[in-house]
Tab-separated table of C-alpha atoms in Angstrom:
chain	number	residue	atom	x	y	z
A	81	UNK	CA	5.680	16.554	-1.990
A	82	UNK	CA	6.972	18.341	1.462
A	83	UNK	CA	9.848	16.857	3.527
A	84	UNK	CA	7.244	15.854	5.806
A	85	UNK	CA	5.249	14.152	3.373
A	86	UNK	CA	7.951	12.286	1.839
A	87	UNK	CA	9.141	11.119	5.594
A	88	UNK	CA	5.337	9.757	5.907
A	89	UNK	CA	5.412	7.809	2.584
A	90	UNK	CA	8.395	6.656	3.412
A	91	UNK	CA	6.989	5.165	6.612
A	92	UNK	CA	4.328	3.762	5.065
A	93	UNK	CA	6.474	2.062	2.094
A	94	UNK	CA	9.593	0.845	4.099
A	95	UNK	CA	8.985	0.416	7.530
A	96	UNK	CA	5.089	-1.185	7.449
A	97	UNK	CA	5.991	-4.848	5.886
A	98	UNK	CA	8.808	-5.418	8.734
A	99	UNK	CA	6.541	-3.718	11.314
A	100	UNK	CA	3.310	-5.364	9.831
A	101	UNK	CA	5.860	-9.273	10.108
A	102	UNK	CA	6.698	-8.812	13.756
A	103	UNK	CA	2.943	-7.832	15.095
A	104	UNK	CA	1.126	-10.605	12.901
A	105	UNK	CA	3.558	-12.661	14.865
A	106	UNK	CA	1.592	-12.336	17.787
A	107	UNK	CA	-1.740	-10.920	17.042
A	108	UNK	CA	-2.280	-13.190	13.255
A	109	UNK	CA	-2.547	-10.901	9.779
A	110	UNK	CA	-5.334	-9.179	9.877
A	111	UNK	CA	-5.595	-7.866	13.038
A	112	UNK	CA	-1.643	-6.496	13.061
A	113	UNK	CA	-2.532	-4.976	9.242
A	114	UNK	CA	-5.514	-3.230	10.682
A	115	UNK	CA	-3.757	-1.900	13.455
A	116	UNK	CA	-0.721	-0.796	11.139
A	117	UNK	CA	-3.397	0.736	8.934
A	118	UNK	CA	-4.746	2.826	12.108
A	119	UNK	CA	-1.495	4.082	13.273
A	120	UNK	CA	-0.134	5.125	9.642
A	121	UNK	CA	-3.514	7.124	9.548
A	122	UNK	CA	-2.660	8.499	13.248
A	123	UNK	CA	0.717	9.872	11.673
A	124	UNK	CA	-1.020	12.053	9.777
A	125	UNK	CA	-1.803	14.286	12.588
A	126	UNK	CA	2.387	14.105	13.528
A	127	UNK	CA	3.255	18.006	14.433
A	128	UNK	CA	7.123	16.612	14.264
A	129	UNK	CA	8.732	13.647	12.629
A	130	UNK	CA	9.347	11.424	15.676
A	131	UNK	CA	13.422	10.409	16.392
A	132	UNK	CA	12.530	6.464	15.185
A	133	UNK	CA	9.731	6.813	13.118
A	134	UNK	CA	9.669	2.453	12.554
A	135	UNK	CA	9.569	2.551	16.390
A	136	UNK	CA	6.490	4.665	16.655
A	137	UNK	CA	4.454	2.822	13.926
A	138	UNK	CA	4.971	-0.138	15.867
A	139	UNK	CA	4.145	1.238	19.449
A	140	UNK	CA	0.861	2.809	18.295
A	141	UNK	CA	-0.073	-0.367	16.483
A	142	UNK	CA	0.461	-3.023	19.361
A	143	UNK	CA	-1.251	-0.560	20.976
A	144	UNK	CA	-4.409	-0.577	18.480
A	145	UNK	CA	-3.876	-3.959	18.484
A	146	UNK	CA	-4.209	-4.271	22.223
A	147	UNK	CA	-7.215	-2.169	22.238
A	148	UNK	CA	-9.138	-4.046	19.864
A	149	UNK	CA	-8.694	-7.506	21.606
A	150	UNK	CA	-9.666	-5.520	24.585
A	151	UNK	CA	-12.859	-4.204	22.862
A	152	UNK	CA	-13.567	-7.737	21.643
A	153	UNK	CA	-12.998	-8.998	25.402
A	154	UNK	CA	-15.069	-6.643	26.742
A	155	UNK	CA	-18.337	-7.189	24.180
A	156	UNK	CA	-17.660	-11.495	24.610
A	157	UNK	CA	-18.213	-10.721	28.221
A	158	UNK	CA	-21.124	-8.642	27.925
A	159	UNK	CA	-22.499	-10.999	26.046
A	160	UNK	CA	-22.190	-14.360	27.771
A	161	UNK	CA	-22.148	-12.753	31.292
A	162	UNK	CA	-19.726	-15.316	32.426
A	163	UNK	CA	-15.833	-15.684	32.806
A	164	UNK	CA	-13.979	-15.950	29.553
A	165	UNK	CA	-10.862	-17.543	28.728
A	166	UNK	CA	-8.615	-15.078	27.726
A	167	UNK	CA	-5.497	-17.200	27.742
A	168	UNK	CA	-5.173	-16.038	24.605
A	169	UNK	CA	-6.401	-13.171	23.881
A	170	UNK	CA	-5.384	-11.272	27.368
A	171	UNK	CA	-4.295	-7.732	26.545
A	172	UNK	CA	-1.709	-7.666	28.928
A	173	UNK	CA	0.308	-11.046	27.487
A	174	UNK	CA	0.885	-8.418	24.766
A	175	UNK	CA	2.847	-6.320	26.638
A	176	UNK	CA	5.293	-8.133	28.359
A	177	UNK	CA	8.220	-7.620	25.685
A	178	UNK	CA	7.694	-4.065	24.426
A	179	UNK	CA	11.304	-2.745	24.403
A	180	UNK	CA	12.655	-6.060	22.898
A	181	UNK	CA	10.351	-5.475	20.609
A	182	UNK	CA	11.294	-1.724	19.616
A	183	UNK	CA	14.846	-3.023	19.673
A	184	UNK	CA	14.095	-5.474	17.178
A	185	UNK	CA	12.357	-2.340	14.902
A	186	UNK	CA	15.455	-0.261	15.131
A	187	UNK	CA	17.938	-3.386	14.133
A	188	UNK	CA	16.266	-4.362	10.726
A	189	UNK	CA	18.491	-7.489	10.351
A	190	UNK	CA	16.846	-9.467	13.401
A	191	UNK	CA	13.408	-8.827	11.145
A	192	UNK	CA	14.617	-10.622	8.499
A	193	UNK	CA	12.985	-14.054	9.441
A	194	UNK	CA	9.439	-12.828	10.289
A	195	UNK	CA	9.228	-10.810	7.175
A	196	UNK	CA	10.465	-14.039	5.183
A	197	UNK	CA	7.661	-15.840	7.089
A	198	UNK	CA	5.090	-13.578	6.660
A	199	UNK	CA	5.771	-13.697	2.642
A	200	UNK	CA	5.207	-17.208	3.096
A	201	UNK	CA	2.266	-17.094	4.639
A	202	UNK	CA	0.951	-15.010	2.053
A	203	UNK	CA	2.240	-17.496	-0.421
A	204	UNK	CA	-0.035	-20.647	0.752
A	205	UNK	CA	-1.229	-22.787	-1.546
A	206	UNK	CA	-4.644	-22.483	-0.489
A	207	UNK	CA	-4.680	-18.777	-1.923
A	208	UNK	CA	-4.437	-18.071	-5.974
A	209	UNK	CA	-1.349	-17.075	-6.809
A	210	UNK	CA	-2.526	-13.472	-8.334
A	211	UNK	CA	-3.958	-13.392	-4.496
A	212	UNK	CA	-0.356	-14.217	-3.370
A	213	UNK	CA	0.822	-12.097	-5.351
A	214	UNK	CA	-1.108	-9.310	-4.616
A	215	UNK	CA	-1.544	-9.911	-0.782
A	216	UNK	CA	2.353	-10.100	-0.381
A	217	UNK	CA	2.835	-7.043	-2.646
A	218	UNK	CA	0.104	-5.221	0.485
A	219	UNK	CA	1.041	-6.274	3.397
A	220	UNK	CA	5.120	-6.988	3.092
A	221	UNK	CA	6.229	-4.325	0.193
A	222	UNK	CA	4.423	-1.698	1.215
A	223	UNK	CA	2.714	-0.801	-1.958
A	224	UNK	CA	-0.696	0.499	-2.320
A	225	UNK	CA	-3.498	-1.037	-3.638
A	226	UNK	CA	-3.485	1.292	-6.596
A	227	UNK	CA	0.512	0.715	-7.233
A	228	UNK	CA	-0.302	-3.167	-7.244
A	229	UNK	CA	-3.318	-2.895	-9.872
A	230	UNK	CA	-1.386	-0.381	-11.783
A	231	UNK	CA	1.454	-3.625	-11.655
A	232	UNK	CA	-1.236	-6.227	-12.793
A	233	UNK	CA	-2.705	-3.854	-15.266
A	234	UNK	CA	-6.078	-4.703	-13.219
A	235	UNK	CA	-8.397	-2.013	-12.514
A	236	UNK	CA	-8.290	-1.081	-8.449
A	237	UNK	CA	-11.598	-2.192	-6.655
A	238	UNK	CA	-10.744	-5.622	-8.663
A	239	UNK	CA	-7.498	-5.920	-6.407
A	240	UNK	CA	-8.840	-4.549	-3.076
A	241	UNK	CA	-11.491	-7.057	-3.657
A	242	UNK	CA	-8.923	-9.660	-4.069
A	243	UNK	CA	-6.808	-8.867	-1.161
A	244	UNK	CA	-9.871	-8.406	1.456
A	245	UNK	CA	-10.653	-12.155	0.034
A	246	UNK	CA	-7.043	-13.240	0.245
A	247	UNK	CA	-6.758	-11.797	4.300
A	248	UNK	CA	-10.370	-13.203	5.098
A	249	UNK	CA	-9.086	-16.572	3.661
A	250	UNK	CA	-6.162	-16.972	5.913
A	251	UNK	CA	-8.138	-16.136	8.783
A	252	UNK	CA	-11.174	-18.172	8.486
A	253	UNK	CA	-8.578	-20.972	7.499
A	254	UNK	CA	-6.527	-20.718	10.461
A	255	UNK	CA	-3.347	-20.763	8.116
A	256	UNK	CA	-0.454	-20.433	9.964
A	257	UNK	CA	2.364	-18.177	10.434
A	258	UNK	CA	5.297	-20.472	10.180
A	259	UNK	CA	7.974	-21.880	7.936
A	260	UNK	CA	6.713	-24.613	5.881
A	261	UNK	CA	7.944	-27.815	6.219
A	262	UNK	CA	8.081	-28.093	1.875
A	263	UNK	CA	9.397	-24.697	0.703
A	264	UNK	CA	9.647	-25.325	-2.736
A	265	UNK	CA	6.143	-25.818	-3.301
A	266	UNK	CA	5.785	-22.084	-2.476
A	267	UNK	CA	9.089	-20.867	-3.991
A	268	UNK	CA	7.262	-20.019	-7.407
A	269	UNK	CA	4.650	-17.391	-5.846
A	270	UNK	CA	7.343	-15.935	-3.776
A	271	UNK	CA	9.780	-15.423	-6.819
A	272	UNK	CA	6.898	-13.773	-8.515
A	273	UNK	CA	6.515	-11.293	-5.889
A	274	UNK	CA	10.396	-10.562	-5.506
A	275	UNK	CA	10.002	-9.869	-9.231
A	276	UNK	CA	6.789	-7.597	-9.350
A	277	UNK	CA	7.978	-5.595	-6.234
A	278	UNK	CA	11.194	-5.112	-8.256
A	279	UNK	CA	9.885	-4.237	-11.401
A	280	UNK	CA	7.980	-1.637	-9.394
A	281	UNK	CA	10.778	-0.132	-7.789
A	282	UNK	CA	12.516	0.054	-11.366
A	283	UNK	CA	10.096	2.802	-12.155
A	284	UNK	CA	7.489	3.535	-9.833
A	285	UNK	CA	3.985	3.822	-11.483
A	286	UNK	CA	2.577	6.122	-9.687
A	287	UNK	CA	3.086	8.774	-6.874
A	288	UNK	CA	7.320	8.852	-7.232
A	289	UNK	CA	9.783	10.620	-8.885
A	290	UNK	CA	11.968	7.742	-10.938
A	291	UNK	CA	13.484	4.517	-9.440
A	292	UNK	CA	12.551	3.649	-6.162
A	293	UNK	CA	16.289	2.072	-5.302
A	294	UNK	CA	14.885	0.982	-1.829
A	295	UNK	CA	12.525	-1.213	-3.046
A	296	UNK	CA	14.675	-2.580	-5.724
A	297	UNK	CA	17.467	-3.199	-3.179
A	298	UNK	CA	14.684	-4.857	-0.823
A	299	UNK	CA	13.662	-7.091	-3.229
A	300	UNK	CA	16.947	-8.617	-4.198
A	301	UNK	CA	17.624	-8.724	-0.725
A	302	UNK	CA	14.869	-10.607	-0.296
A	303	UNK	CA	15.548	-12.936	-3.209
A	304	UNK	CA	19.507	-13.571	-1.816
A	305	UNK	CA	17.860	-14.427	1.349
A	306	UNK	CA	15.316	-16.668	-0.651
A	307	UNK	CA	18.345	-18.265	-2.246
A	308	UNK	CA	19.931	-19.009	1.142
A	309	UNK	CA	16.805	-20.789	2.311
A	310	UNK	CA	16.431	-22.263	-0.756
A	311	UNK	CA	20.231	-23.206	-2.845
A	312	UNK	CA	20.833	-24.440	-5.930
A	313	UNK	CA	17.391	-23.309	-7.538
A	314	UNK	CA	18.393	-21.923	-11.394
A	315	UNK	CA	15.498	-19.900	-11.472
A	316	UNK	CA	15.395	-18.569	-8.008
A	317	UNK	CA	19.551	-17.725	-9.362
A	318	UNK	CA	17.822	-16.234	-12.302
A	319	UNK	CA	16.131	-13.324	-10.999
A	320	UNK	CA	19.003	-12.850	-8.681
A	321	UNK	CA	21.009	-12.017	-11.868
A	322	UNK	CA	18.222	-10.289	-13.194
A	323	UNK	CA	18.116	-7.647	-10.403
A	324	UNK	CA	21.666	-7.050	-10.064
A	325	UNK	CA	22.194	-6.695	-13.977
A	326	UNK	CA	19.256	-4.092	-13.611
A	327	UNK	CA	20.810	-2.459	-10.059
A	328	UNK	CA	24.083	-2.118	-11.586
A	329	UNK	CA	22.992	0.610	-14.421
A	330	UNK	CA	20.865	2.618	-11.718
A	331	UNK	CA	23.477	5.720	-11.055
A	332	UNK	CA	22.911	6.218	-15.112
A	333	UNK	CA	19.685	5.941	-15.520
A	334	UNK	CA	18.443	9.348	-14.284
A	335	UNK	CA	19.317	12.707	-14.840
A	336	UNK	CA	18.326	15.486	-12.788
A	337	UNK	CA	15.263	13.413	-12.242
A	338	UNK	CA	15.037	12.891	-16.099
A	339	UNK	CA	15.150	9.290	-17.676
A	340	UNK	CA	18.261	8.566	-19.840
A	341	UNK	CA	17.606	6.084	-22.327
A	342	UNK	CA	19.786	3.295	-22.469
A	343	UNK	CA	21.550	3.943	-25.589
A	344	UNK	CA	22.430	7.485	-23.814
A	345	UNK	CA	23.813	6.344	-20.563
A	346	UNK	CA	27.193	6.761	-19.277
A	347	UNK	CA	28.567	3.067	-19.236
A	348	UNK	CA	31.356	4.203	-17.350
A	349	UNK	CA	28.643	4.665	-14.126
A	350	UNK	CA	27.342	1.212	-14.483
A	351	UNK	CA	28.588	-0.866	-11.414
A	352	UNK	CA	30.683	-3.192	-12.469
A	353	UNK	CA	30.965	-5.268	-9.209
A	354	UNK	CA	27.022	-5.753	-9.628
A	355	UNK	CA	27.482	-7.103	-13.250
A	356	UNK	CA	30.372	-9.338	-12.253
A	357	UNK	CA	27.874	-10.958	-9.484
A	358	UNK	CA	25.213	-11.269	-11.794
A	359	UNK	CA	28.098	-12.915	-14.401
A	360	UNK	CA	28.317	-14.856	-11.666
A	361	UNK	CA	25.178	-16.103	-10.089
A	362	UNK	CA	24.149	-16.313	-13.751
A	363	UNK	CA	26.811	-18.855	-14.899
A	364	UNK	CA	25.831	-21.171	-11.941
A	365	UNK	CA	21.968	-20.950	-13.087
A	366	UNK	CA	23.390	-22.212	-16.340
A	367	UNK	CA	25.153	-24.814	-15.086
A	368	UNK	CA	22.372	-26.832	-13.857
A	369	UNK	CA	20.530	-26.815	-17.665
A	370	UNK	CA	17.382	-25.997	-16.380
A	371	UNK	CA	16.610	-23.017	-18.637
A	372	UNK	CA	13.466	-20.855	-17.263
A	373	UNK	CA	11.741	-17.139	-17.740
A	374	UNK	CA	13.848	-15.701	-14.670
A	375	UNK	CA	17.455	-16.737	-16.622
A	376	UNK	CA	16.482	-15.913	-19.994
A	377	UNK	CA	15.568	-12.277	-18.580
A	378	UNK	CA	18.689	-12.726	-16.848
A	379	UNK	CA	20.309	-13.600	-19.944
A	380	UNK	CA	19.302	-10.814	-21.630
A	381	UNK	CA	19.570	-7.786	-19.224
A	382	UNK	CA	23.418	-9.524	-19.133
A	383	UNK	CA	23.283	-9.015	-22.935
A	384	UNK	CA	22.739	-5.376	-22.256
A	385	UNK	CA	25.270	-5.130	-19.098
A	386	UNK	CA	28.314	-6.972	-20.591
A	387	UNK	CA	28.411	-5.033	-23.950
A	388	UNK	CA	30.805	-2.135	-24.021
A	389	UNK	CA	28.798	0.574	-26.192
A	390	UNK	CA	25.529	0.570	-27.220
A	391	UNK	CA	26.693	-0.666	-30.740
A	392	UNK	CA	28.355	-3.585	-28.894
A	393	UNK	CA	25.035	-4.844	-28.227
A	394	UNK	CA	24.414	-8.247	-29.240
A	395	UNK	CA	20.222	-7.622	-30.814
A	396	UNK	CA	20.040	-10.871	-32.382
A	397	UNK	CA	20.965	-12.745	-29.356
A	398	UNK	CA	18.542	-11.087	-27.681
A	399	UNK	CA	16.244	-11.473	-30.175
A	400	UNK	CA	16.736	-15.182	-29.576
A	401	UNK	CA	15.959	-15.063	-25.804
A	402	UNK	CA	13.350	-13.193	-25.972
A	403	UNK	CA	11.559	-15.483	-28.553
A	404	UNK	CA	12.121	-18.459	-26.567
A	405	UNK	CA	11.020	-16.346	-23.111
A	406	UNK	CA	7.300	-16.263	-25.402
A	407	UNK	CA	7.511	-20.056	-26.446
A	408	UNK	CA	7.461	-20.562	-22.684
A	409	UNK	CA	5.562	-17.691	-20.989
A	410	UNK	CA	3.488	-15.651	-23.474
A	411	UNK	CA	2.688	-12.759	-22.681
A	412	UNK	CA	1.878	-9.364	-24.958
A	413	UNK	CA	4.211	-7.747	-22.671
A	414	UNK	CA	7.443	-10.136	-23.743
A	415	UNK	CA	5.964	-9.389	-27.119
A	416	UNK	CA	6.596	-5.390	-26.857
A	417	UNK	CA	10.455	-6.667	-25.729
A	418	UNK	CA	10.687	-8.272	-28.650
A	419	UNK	CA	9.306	-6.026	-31.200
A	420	UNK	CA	11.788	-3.918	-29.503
A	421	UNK	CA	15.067	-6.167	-29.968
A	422	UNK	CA	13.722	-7.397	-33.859
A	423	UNK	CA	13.381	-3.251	-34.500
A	424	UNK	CA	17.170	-3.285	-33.237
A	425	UNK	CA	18.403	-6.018	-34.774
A	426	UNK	CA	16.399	-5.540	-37.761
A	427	UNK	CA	15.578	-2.418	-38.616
A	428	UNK	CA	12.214	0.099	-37.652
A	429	UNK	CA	9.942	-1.304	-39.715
A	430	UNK	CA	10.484	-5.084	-38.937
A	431	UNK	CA	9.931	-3.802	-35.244
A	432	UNK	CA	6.163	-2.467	-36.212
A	433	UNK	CA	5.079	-5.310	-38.234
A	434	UNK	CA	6.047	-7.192	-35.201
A	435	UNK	CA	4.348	-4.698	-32.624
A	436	UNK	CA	1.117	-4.949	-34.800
A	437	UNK	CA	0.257	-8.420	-34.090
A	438	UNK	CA	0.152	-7.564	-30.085
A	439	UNK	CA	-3.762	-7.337	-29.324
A	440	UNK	CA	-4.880	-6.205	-26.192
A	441	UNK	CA	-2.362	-3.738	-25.364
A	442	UNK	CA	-4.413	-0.547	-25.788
A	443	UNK	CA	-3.964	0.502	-22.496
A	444	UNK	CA	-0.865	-0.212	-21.813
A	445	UNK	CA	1.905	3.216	-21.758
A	446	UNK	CA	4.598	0.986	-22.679
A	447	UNK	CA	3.032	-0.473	-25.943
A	448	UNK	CA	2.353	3.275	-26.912
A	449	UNK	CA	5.945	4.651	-26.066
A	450	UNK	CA	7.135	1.575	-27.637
A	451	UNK	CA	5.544	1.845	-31.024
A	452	UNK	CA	6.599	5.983	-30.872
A	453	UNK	CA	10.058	5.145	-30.741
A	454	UNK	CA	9.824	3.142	-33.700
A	455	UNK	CA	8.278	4.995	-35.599
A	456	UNK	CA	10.590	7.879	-34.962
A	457	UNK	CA	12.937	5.846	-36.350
A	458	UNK	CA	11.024	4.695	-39.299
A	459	UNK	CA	11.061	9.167	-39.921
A	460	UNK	CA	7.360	9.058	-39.339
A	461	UNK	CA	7.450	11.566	-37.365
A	462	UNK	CA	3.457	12.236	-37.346
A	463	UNK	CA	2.366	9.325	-36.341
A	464	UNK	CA	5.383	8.420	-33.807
A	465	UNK	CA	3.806	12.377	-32.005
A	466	UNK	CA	-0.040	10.584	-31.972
A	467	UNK	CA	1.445	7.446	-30.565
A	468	UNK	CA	3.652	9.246	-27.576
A	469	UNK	CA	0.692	11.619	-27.066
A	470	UNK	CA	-1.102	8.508	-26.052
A	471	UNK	CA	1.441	6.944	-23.983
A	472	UNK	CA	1.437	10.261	-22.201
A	473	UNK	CA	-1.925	10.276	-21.329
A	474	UNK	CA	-1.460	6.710	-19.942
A	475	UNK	CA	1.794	7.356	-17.905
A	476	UNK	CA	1.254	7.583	-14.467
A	477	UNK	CA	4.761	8.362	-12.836
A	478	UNK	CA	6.213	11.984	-13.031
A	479	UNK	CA	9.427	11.086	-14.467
A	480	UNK	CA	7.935	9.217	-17.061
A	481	UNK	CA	5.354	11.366	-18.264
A	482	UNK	CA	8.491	14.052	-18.381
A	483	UNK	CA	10.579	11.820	-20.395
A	484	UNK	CA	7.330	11.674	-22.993
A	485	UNK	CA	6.930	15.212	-23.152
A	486	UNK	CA	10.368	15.632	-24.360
A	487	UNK	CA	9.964	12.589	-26.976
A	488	UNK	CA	7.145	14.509	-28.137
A	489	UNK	CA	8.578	17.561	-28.296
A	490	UNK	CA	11.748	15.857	-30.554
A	491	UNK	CA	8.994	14.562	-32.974
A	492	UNK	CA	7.007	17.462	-33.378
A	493	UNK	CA	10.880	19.042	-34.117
A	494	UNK	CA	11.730	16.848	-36.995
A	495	UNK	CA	8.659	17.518	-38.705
């Protein structure tokens, strides 16, 4: 990917949820994500990076957005021949605020509240909450339509489908873009988004090289800022925890763009002011004895961030969480975690009797890479080279699939 490339991705990914929040402001969802859609398409004919790139996106797309209503303005009164009121829908009440509006681009912290907003919106109850999910994931994070199927392990046109539906729904529904007067009944979708948008930023499924740190450190932004709105919520404290545990091992994580397994990492990298706020946020989740999925993650990636070695890891506890993480939200996923932990704690084999009662999984990299590993460490070295062959040929990020060449490459070694 060129410079310019990567500066056009990077439009697209960081700057179109907060430029997307402050247009649908004005001009409702779908018209501002059409217009952002236009204008990221217009920067592909962009001779030179402009000086505020946020800026630009946002100038073009008022103006697409402008031009539409004025389009649609122009065809009502065609068609009626008579005066229309265009009270509302008057191009030039658009325009009356441009530079405030550029100044609020370039200071990100004044967006804060109409990105919040806009997640909320996409978080009505009148919408399904893999449509909340999924719309939110769009239109505030950034990511593509592929990234989010890739997320939901959902083939693509499914989730376009699902989003068009989501959009049209809100329209036709006249939903508005406010703060609702009941947050928590909408708390549970948003956390669910925070936590998919960070689990995609942990390792990017497709079209990145790693960790996308950005969108990790959006997220958690996003889920302090949830926290604010919302205090005293154990679970919403949860996945606080559970991002900062993860955050805090990022610097050790990669190597020259090459994934370090956990067990290799420099501990000494890990930041330790990250694991001391998750200690933190954590213990005051626990104090309100209202164990959930978000804590007992929590619980476990603090498991993984509080031990000093890799042989000061504490399997069994983990073990523990993750079987009561299944009793209350199974999932074949949770099951792969904990095939992993009982190989750990128990040894290679116990892991694969574990990782053969998972059904459905077939398509899934992580099942494949998974069962690989354990088998390396069963010394079945043949079968753990078919089983990261296919987890190759599922892997859709770059780093990944690099990382699973070398795996391969150790197994076919040892034979």
């Amino acid at each position: 990917m060129t410079e310019f490339s990567r500066e056009l991705t990077r439009l697209a990914r960081e700057e179109s949820g907060r430029v997307l929040a402050l247009l649908a402001v004005r001009f409702g969802v779908d018209l501002a994500d059409d217009a952002v859609q236009e204008a990221l398409i217009e920067a592909l004919d962009w001779t030179v990076v402009p000086d505020n790139p946020a800026a630009w996106l946002y100038t073009v797309a008022r103006n697409r957005a402008i031009d539409r209503i004025r389009r649609r303005a122009a065809a009502q009164r065609r068609e009626r021949s008579v005066a229309v009121d265009l009270a509302v829908t008057e191009p030039h009440a658009y325009e009356l605020h441009d530079q405030e509006e550029v100044e609020l681009i370039v200071d990100d912290d004044r967006v804060g509240d109409e990105r919040l907003r806009l997640m909320l919106l996409c978080c009505h109850p009148a919408l399904s909450t893999e449509a909340q999910v999924a719309l939110t994931l769009r239109l505030v994070g950034g990511l593509t339509t592929a990234e989010i199927a890739a997320a939901f392990l959902l083939p693509e046109a499914t989730l376009a489908q699902r989003i068009v539906r989501a959009k049209r729904k809100i329209r036709d529904a006249g939903i508005p873009l406010s703060l609702p007067s009941s947050l928590a009944e909408r708390v549970d979708a948003l956390r669910s988004i925070l936590y998919l948008t960070f689990n995609e930023g942990y390792l990017a499924r497709a079209g990145g090289n790693g960790a996308r740190i950005d969108l990790m450190a959006e997220a958690t932004r996003l889920t302090a800022m949830l926290l604010r709105e919302h205090p005293r919520d154990p679970e919403t404290e949860g996945l606080l925890a559970l991002e900062l545990f993860t955050q805090a091992r990022n610097d050790a994580r990669f190597a020259s763009d090459e994934i370090v397994l956990m067990e290799d990492q420099d501990r000494t990298r890990w930041d330790l002011s990250l694991i001391e706020q998750g200690n933190r946020v954590l213990r005051a989740a626990a104090s309100r004895n209202q164990p959930g999925p978000y804590q007992l993650q929590a619980a476990v990636a603090a498991c993984h961030a509080n031990a000093r070695e890799f042989a000061d890891t504490d399997w069994s506890m983990i073990v523990s969480l993750y079987r009561r993480l299944q009793s209350m939200t199974p999932s074949p996923v949770i099951s792969v975690n904990l095939a992993v932990a009982i190989g750990m704690a128990d040894g290679p084999q116990a892991g694969l009797v574990a990782l053969d009662e998972i059904a459905a999984l077939d398509g899934y990299h992580l099942y494949w890479s998974t069962r690989g590993e354990l088998l390396l460490r069963a010394g079945r070295v043949d079968a753990a080279g078919d089983a990261l062959g296919r987890a190759r040929a599922l892997a859709a990020n770059p780093t990944e699939q690099r990382h699973l060449d070398r795996r391969i490459a150790h197994a076919a070694g040892r034979r």
